[in-house]
Short mmCIF file of C-alpha atoms in Angstrom, two decimals:
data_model
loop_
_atom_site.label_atom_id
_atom_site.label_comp_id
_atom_site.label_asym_id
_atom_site.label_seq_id
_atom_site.Cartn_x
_atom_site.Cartn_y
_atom_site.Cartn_z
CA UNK A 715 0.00 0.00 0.00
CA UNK A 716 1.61 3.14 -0.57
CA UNK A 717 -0.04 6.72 -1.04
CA UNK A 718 1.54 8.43 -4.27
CA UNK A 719 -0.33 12.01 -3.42
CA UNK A 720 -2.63 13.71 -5.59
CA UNK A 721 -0.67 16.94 -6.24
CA UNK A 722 -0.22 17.97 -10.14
CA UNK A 723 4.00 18.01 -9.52
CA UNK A 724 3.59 14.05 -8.22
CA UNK A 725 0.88 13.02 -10.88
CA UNK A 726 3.97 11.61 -13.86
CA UNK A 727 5.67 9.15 -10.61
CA UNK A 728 1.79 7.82 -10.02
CA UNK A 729 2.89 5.04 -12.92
CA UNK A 730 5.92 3.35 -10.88
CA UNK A 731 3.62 2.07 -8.44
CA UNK A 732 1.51 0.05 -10.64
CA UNK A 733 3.42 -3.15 -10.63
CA UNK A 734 0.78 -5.86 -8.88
CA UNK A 735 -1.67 -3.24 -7.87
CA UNK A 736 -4.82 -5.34 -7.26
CA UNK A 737 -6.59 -2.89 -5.97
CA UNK A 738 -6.81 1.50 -6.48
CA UNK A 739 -8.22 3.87 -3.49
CA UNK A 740 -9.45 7.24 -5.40
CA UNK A 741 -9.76 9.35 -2.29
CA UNK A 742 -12.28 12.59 -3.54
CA UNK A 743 -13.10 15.59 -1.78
CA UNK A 744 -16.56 15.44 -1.33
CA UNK A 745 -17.11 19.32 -0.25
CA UNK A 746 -14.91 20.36 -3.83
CA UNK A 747 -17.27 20.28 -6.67
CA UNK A 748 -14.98 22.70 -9.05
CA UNK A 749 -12.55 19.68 -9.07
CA UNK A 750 -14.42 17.22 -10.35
CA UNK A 751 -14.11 17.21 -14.30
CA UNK A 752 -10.06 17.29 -12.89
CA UNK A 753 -10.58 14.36 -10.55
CA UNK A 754 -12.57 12.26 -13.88
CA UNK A 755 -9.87 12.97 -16.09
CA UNK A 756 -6.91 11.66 -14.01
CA UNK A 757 -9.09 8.94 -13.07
CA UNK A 758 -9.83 7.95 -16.58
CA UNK A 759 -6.51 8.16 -17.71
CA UNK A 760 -5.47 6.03 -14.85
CA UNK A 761 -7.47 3.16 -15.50
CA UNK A 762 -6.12 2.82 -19.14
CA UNK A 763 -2.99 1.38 -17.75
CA UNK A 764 -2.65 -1.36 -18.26
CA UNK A 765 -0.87 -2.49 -14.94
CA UNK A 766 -3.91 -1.32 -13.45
CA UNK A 767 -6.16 -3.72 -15.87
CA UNK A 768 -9.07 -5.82 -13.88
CA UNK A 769 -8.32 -3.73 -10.44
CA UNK A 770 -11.09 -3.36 -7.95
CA UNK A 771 -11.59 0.41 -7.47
CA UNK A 772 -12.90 1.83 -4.24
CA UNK A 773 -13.84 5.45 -4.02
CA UNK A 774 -13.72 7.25 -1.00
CA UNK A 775 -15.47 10.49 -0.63
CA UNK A 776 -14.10 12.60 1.84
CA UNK A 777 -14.94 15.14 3.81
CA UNK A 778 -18.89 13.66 4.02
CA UNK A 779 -19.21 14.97 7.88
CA UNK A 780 -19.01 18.65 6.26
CA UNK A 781 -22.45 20.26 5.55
CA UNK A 782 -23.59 20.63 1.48
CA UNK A 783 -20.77 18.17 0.58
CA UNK A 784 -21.43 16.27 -2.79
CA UNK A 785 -24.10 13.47 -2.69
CA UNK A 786 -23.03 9.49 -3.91
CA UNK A 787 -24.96 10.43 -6.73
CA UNK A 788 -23.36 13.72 -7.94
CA UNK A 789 -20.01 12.21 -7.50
CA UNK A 790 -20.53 9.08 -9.17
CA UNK A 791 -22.19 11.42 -12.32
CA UNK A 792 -19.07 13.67 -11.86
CA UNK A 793 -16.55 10.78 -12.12
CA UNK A 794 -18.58 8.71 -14.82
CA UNK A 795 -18.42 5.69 -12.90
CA UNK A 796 -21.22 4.10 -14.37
CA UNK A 797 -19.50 3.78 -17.72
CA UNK A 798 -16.25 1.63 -16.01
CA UNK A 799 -16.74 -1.75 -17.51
CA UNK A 800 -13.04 -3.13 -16.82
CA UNK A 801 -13.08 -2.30 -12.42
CA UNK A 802 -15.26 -3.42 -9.83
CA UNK A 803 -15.87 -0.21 -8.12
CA UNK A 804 -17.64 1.52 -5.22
CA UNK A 805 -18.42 4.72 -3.86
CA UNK A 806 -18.07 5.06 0.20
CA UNK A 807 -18.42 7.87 2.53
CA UNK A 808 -15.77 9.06 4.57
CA UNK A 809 -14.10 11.52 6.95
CA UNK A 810 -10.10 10.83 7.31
CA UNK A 811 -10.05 13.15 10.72
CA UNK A 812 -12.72 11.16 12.58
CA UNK A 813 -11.98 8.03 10.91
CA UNK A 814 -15.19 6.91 9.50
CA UNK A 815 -15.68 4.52 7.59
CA UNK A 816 -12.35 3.80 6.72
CA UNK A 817 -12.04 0.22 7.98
CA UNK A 818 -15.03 -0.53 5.98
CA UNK A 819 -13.92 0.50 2.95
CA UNK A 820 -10.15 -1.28 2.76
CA UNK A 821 -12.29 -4.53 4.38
CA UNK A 822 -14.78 -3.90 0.77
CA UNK A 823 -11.24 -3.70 -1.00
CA UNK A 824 -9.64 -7.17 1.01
CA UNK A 825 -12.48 -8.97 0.15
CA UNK A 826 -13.31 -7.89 -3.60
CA UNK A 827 -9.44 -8.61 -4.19
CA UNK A 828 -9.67 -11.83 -2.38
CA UNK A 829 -13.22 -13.06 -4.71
CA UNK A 830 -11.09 -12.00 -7.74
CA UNK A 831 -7.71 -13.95 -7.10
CA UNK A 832 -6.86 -17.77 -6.80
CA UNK A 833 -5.46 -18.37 -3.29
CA UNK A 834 -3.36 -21.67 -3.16
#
């Protein structure tokens, strides 16, 4: 596991970490809706890769516990996740600072990773 940050400067290294990746966290900030269209492009481009082929895909929308934050709904519509055919993917709601929901969501990534792979 390894966090590559999401800063523009950092964005070229992202594609020396995709060796075995079974799995890709796409941590969004739930309360920034001008970053959106940004967020769907890098994501697109992303899961073109070919390293990253087949990879479960969990998407954690941060910053929920904030009032007028984005909806499932309007994220999911922002990032076009209904037209990913080659990840398993979900959307769940999250605050880093208090911790919620966080277990949850790398249990959802364990197990889809674990349904997907043959374990000797």
């Amino acid at each position: 596991m390894g966090d590559v940050g999401g800063q523009k400067t950092l964005r070229t290294y992202w594609r020396n970490y995709f060796e075995k990746t079974d799995a890709l966290v796409w941590v969004v900030d739930a309360t920034d809706r001008l970053r959106i269209t940004d967020c769907r492009q890098e994501l697109g481009s992303l899961l073109l890769e070919e390293r990253l082929m087949g990879a479960s895909l969990l998407v954690f929308a941060n910053k929920t516990d904030v009032g007028g934050c984005m909806t499932d709904d309007e994220i999911g519509k922002g990032l076009q996740l209904d037209a990913i055919k080659t990840h398993k993917w979900t959307i769940l709601r999250c605050s880093a600072i208090k911790g919620d929901h966080l277990q949850e969501g790398l249990a959802w990534v364990v197990q889809d990773a674990k349904d997907r792979l043959f374990l000797y």
